Coordinates of C-alpha atoms and ligand atoms in Angstrom, one line a residue:
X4 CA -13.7 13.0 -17.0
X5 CA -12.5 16.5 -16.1
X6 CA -8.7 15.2 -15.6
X7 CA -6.5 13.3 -17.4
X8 CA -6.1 9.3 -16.4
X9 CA -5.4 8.5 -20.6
X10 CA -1.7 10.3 -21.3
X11 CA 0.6 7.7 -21.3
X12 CA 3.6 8.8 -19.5
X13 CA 7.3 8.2 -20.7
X14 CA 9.5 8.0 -17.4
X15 CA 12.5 7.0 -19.0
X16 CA 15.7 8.7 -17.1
X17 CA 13.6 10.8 -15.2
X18 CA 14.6 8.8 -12.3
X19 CA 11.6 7.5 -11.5
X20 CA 12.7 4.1 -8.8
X21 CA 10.2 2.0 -10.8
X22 CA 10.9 2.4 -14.7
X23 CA 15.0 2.7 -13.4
X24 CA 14.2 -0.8 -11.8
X25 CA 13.0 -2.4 -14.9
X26 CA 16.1 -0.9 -17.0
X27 CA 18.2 -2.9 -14.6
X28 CA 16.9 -6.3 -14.7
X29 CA 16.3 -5.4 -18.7
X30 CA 18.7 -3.2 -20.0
X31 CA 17.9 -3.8 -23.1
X32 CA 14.3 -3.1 -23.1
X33 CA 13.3 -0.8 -25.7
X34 CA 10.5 1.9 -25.2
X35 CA 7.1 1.4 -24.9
X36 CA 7.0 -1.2 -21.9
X37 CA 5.2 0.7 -18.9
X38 CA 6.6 -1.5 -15.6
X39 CA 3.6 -2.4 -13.2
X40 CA 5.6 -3.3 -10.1
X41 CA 6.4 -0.1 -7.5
X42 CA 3.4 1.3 -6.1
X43 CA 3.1 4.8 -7.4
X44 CA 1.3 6.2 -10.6
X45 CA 1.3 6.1 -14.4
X46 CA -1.1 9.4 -14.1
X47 CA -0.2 12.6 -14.1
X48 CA -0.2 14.6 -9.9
X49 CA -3.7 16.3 -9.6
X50 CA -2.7 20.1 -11.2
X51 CA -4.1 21.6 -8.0
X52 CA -1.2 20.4 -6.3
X53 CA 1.0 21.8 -8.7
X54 CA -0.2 24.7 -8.7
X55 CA -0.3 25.2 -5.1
X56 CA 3.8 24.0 -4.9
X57 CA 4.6 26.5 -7.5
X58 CA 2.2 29.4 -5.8
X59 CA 4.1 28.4 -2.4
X60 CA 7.7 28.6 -4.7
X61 CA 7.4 32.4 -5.2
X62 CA 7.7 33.5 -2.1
X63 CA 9.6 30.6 0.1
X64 CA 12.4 30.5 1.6
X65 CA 13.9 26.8 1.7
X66 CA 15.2 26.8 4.7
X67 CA 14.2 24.9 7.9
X68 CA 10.8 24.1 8.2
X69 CA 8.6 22.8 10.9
X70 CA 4.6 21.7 10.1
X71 CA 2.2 24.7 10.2
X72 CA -1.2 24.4 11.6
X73 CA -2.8 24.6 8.2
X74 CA -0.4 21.4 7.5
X75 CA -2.3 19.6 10.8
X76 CA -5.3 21.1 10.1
X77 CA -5.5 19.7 6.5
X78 CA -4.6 15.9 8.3
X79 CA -6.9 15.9 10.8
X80 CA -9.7 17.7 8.7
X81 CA -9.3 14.6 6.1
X82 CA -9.3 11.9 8.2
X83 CA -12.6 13.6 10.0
X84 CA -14.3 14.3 6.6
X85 CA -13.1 11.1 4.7
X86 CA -12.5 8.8 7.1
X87 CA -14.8 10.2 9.9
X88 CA -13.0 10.4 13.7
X89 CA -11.3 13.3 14.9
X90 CA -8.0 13.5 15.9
X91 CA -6.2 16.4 17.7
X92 CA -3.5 18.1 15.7
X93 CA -1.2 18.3 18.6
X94 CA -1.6 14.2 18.3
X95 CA 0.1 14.3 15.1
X96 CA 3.9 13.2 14.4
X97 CA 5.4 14.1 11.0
X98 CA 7.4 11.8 9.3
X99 CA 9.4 11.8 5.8
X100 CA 7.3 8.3 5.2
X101 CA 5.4 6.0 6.5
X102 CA 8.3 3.2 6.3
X103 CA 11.0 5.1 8.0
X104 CA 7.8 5.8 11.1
X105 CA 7.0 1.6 10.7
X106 CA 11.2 1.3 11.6
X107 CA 11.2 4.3 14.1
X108 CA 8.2 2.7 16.0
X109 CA 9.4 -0.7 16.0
X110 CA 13.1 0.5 17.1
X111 CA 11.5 3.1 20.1
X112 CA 8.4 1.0 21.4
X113 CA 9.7 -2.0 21.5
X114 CA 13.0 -3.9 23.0
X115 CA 15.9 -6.0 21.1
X116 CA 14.5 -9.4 20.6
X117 CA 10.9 -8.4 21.2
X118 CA 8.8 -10.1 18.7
X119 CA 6.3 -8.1 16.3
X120 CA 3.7 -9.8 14.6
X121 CA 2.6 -9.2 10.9
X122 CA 0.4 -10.9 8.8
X123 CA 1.8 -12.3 5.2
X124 CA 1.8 -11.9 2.7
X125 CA 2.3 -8.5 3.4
X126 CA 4.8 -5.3 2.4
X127 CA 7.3 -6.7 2.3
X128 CA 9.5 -3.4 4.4
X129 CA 7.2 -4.7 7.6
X130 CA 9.8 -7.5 7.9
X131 CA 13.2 -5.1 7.7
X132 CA 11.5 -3.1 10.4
X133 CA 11.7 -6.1 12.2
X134 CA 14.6 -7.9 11.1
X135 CA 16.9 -5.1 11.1
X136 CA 17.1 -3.8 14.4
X137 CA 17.4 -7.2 16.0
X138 CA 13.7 -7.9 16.6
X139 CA 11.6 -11.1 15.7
X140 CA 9.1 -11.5 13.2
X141 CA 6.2 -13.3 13.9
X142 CA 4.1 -14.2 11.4
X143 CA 0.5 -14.6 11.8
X144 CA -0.5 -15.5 7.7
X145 CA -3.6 -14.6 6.4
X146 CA -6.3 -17.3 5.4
X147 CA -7.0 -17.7 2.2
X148 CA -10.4 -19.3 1.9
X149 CA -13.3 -18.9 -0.5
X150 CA -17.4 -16.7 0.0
X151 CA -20.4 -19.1 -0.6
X152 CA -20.4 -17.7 -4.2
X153 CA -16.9 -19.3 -4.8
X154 CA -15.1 -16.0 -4.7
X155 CA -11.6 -16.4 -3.2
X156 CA -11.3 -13.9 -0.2
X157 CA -8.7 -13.9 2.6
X158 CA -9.1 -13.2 6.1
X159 CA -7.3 -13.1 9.5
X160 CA -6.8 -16.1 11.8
X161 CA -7.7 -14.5 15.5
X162 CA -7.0 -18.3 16.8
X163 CA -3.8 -17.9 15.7
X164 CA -3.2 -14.1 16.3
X165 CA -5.1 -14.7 20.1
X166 CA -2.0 -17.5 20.6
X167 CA 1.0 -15.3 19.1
X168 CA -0.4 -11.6 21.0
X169 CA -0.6 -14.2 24.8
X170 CA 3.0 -14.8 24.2
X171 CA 4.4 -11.8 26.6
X172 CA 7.9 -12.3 24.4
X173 CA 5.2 -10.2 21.5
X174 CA 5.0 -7.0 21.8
X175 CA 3.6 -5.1 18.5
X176 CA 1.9 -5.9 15.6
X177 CA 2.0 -4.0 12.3
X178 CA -1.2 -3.9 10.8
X179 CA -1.7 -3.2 6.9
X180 CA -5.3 -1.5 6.5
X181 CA -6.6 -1.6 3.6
X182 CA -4.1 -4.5 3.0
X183 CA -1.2 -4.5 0.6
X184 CA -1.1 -6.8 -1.5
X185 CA -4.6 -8.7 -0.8
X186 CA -6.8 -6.0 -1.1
X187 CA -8.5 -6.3 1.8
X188 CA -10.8 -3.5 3.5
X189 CA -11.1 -4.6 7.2
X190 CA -14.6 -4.2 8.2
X191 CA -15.3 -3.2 11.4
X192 CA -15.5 -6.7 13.2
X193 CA -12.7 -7.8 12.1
X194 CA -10.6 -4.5 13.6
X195 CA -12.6 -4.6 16.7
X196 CA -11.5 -8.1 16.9
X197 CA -8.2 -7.7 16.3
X198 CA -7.9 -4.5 18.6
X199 CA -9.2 -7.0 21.4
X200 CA -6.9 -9.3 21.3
X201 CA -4.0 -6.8 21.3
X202 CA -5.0 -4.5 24.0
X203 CA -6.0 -7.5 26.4
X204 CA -2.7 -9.0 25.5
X205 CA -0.9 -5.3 26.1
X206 CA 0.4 -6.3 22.0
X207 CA 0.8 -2.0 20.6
X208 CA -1.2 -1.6 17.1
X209 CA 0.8 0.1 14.9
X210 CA -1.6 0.2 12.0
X211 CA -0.5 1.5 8.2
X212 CA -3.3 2.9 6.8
X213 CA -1.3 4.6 3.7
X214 CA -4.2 3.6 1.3
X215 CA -7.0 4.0 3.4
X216 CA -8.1 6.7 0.3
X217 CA -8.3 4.4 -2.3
X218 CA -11.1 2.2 -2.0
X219 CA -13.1 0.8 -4.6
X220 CA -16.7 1.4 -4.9
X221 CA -18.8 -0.8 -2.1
X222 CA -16.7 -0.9 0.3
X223 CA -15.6 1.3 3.1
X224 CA -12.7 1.5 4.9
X225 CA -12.9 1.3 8.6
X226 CA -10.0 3.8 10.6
X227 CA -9.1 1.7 13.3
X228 CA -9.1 5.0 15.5
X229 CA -12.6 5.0 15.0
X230 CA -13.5 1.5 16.2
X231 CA -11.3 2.2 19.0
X232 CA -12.0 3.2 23.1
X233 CA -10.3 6.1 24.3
X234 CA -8.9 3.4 27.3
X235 CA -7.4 1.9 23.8
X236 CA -5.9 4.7 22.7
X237 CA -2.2 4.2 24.5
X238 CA -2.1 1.2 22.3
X239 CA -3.0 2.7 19.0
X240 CA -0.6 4.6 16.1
X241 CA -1.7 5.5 12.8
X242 CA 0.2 5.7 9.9
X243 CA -1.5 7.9 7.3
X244 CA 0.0 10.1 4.3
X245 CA -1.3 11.7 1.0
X246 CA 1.7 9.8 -1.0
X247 CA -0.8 7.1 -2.2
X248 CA -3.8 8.7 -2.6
X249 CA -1.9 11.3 -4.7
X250 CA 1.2 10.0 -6.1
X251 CA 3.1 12.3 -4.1
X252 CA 5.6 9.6 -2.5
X253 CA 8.4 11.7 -3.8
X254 CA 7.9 14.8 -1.4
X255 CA 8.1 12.2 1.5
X256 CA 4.7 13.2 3.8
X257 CA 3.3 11.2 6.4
X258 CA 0.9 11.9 9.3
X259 CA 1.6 9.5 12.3
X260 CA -1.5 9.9 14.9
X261 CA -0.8 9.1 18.1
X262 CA -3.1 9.8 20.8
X263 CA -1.1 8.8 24.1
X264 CA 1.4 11.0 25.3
X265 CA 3.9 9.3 26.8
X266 CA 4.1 6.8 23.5
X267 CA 4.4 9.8 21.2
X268 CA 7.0 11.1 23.5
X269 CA 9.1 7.7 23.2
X270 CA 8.5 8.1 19.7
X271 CA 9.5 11.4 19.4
X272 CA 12.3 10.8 21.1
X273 CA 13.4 7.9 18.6
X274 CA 13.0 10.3 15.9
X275 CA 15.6 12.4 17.7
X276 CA 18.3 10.1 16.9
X277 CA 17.8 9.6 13.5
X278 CA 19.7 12.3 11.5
X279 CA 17.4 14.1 8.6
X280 CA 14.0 12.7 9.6
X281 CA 12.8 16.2 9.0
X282 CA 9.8 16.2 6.0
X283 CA 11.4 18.0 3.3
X284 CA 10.0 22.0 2.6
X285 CA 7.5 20.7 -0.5
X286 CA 5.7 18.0 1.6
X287 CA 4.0 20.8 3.3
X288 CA 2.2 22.5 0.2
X289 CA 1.7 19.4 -1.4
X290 CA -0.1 17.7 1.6
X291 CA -2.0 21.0 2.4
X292 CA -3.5 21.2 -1.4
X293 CA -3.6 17.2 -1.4
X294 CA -6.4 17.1 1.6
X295 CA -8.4 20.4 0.7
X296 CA -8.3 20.6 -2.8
X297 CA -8.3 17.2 -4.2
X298 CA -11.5 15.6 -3.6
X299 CA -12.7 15.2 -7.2
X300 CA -9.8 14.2 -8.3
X301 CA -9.5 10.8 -6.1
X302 CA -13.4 10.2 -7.1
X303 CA -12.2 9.7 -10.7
X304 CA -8.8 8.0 -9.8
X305 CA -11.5 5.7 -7.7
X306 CA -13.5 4.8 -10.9
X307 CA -10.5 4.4 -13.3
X308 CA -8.6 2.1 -10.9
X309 CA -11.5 0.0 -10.6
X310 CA -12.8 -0.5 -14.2
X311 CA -9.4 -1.5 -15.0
X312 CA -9.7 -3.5 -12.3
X313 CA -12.6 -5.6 -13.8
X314 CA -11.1 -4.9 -17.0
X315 CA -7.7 -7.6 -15.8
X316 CA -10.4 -9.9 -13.8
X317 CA -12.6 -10.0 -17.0
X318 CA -9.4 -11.0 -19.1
X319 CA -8.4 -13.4 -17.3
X320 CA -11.7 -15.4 -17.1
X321 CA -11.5 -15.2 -20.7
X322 CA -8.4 -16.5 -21.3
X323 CA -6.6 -17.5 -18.2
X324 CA -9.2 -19.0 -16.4
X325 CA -6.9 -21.0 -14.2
X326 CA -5.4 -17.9 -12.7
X327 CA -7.2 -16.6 -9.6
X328 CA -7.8 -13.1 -9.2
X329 CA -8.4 -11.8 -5.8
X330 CA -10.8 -9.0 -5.3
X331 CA -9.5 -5.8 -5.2
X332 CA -11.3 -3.9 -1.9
X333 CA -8.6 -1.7 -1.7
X334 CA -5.7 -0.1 -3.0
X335 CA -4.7 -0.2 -7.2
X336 CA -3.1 -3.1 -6.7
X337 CA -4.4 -7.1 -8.0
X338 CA -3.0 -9.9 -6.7
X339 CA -3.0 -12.9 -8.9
X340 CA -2.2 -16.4 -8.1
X341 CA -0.3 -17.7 -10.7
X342 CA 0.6 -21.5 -9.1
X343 CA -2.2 -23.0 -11.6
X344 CA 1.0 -23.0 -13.8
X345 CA 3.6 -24.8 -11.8
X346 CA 6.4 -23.2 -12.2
X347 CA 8.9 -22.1 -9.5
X348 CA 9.6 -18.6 -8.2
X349 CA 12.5 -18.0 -10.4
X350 CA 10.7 -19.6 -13.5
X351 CA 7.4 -17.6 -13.1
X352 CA 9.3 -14.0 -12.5
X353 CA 11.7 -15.1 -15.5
X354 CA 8.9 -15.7 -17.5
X355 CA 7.0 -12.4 -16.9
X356 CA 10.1 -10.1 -17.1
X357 CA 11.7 -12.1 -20.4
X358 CA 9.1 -13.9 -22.2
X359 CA 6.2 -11.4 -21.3
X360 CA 7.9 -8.3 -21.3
X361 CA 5.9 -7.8 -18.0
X362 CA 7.7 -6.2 -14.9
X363 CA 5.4 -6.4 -11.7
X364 CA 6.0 -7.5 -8.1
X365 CA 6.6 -11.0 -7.5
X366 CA 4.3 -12.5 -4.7
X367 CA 7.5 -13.9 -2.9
X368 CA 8.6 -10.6 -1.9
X369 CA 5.6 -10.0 0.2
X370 CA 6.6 -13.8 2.2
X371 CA 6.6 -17.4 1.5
X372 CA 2.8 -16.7 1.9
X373 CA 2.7 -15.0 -1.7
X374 CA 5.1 -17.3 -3.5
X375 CA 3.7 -17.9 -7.2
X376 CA 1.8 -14.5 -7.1
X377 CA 2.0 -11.6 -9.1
X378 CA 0.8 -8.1 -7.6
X379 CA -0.3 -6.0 -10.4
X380 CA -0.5 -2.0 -10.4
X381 CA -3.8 -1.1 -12.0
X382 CA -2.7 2.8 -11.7
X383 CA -1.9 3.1 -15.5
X384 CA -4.0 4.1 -18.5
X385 CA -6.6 1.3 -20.1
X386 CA -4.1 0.9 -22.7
X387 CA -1.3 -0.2 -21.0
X388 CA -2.9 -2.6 -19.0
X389 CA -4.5 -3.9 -22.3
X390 CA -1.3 -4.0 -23.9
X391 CA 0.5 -6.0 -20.7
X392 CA -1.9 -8.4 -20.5
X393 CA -1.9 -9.1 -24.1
X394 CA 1.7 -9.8 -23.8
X395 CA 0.8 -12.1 -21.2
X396 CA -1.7 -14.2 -23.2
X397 CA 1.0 -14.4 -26.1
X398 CA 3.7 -15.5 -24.1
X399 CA 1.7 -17.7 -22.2
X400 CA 0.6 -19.3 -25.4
X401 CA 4.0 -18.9 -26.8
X402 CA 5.3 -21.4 -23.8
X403 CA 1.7 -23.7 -23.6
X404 CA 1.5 -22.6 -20.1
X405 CA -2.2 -23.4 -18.0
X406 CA -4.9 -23.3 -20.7
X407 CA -2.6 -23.2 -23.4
X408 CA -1.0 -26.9 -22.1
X409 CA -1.6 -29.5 -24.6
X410 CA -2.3 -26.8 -27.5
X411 CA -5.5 -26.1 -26.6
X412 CA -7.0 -22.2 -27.0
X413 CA -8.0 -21.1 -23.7
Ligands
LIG505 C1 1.4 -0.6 3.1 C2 2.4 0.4 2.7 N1 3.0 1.2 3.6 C3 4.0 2.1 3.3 C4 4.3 2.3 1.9 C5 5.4 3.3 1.6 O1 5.4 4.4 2.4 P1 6.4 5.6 2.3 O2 6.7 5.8 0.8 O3 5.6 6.7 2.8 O4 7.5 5.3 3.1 C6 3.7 1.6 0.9 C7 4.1 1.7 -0.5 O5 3.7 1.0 -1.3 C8 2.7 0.6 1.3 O6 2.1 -0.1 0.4

């Protein structure tokens, strides 16, 4: 490997939101536990993104800044060349996130008591989008069901979906493509589908497609612009950033592509009213070095995400077999169903953050849907993974959980 996916990283007080998290709930926690919960990183940034925020340093002034065209140019070029359909630049709204554009697009496209339909378990900010400005959620849950060769897959209910998108009172859907936390890549049908339904049922897509970069070998991810009509295209936004793909989050960069004037302008105009929804002056370089200088990099996140991602499944066949591991399409993160075990919600996160050391996000966050799940971040060195699931197996042994009920060795 020409870059570095092995350093383990020690984020202690550097203020990183994840590892500050886990001090919380366990003060006392010496070092050497790496949390697996908020999705960003345990790599290192790509150094060509570095390098290009420290070239940019010497001669900047940090002062006001609007998007250049090389910032556009590097957003639509990416989605063109990795994602292939071409956007105009000039559709392009800049936002510092893709969850502060989710609350913006619910609060400017649709009305007070409006609802907006999601489908759970799903991230878990789609619901305060809704919830807190005085909208509805309405849930259309994803199926869990299970291929011919017994794997367990989920999909979308369109009987449902066709039922909640006639009700006039329903007026938006947020769409998670590639799906957090399932793991779900959306093939073609299945958008097609869904993008029926909505536009005959005037319902406005507003489809998240933050980890639409990180896809695991055989599979493809499907933009949704490019399944879409151009008579479509006033019911379309995409969400799209480098923060996932890179581990950039912190400089707060997000492409919103919205083809149809007049609900960019409403957009827009929402935006107006929120004080500081300016991207800060480093999301420019970083996004501009992200999407033109970066390519190799993501190939070997790609193949180190998914090797530890049969890495966990392979574990736990071994010696949790009653825990079922979802397949990971998508993103670095594995969902887990944990309710082989029987324990509540409290007991199972208790468990993993006391008697397993283990600090990940519970499944209830993401809805009733994904209540005894775990979501595990698979963007860490082998090691640490190796080492968290070991503490799993002890503790679970430790507390004759599942396989271990009864004595037995699993
Ligand atoms: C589906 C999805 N959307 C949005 C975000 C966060 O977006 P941002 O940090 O750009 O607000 C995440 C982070 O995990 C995510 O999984």
């Amino acid at each position: 490997m020409k870059y570095d996916f092995t350093t383990r990283l020690n984020r202690t007080g550097t203020g990183s939101a994840k590892w500050d998290d886990m001090y919380r709930k366990a003060p006392e926690l010496g070092f050497g536990i790496v949390p697996l919960s908020v999705a960003d990183m345990e790599f290192k940034n790509p150094p060509q993104i570095k390098q290009a925020i420290s070239d940019w340093l010497e001669d900047a002034v940090l002062g006001y800044t609007d998007p250049t065209d090389e910032f556009l140019d590097a957003c639509v070029s990416w989605q063109r060349r990795r994602h292939g359909w071409q956007a105009e630049s000039h559709w392009i709204v800049p936002t510092a996130g893709v969850v502060p554009a989710l609350f913006n697009a619910v609060r400017s496209l649709t009305k007070p008591g409006d609802g907006v339909i999601v489908q759970p378990p799903v991230y878990y900010p789609f619901f305060k989008s809704i919830t807190e400005q005085g909208r509805t959620i309405v849930r259309n849950p994803l199926v869990r069901t299970t291929l011919d060769d017994g794997t367990p897959y989920y999909r979308m209910d369109f009987e449902d979906l066709e039922a909640k998108a006639k009700d006039p009172a329903n007026t938006m859907l947020i769409l998670c493509s590639p799906h957090n936390p399932v793991g779900r890549v959306w093939s073609p049908a299945e958008l097609r589908q869904l993008l029926d339904i909505c536009v005959r049922n005037d319902v406005i897509v507003v489809a998240d497609e933050i980890h639409d970069d990180l896809i695991m070998p055989g599979h493809e991810h499907t933009a949704i612009m490019s399944v879409a009509d151009v008579g479509e295209y006033d019911h379309v936004l995409v969400a799209t950033a480098p923060s996932k793909t890179f581990n950039i989050a912190g400089c707060q960069a997000s492409a919103i592509f919205i083809p149809n004037d007049d609900v960019r302008d409403r957009f827009r105009k929402g935006l107006d009213l929120v004080p500081a929804s300016e991207l800060n002056c480093f999301a420019y370089p970083a996004t501009i070095a992200a999407y033109t200088k970066c390519d190799d990099w993501l190939e070997e996140l790609i193949q180190v995400v998914s090797a530890n991602f049969d890495f966990l499944r392979g574990f736990m066949g071994t010696y949790l077999p009653e825990l079922v591991v979802y397949p990971m399409e998508g993103t670095y993160l594995a969902w887990v169903d944990f309710n082989a075990w029987g324990l509540s919600t409290e007991e199972l996160q208790s468990f993993m953050e006391k008697d397993a050391l283990l600090f990940l996000d519970e499944g209830y966050v993401f809805g009733e849907e994904g209540a005894g799940f775990e979501r595990f971040n698979l963007a860490c060195p082998r090691d640490v993974l190796e080492e968290s699931l070991e503490r799993l197996v002890h503790a679970a042994k430790e507390r004759r959980l599942g396989s271990f009920a009864k004595g037995g060795q699993a």
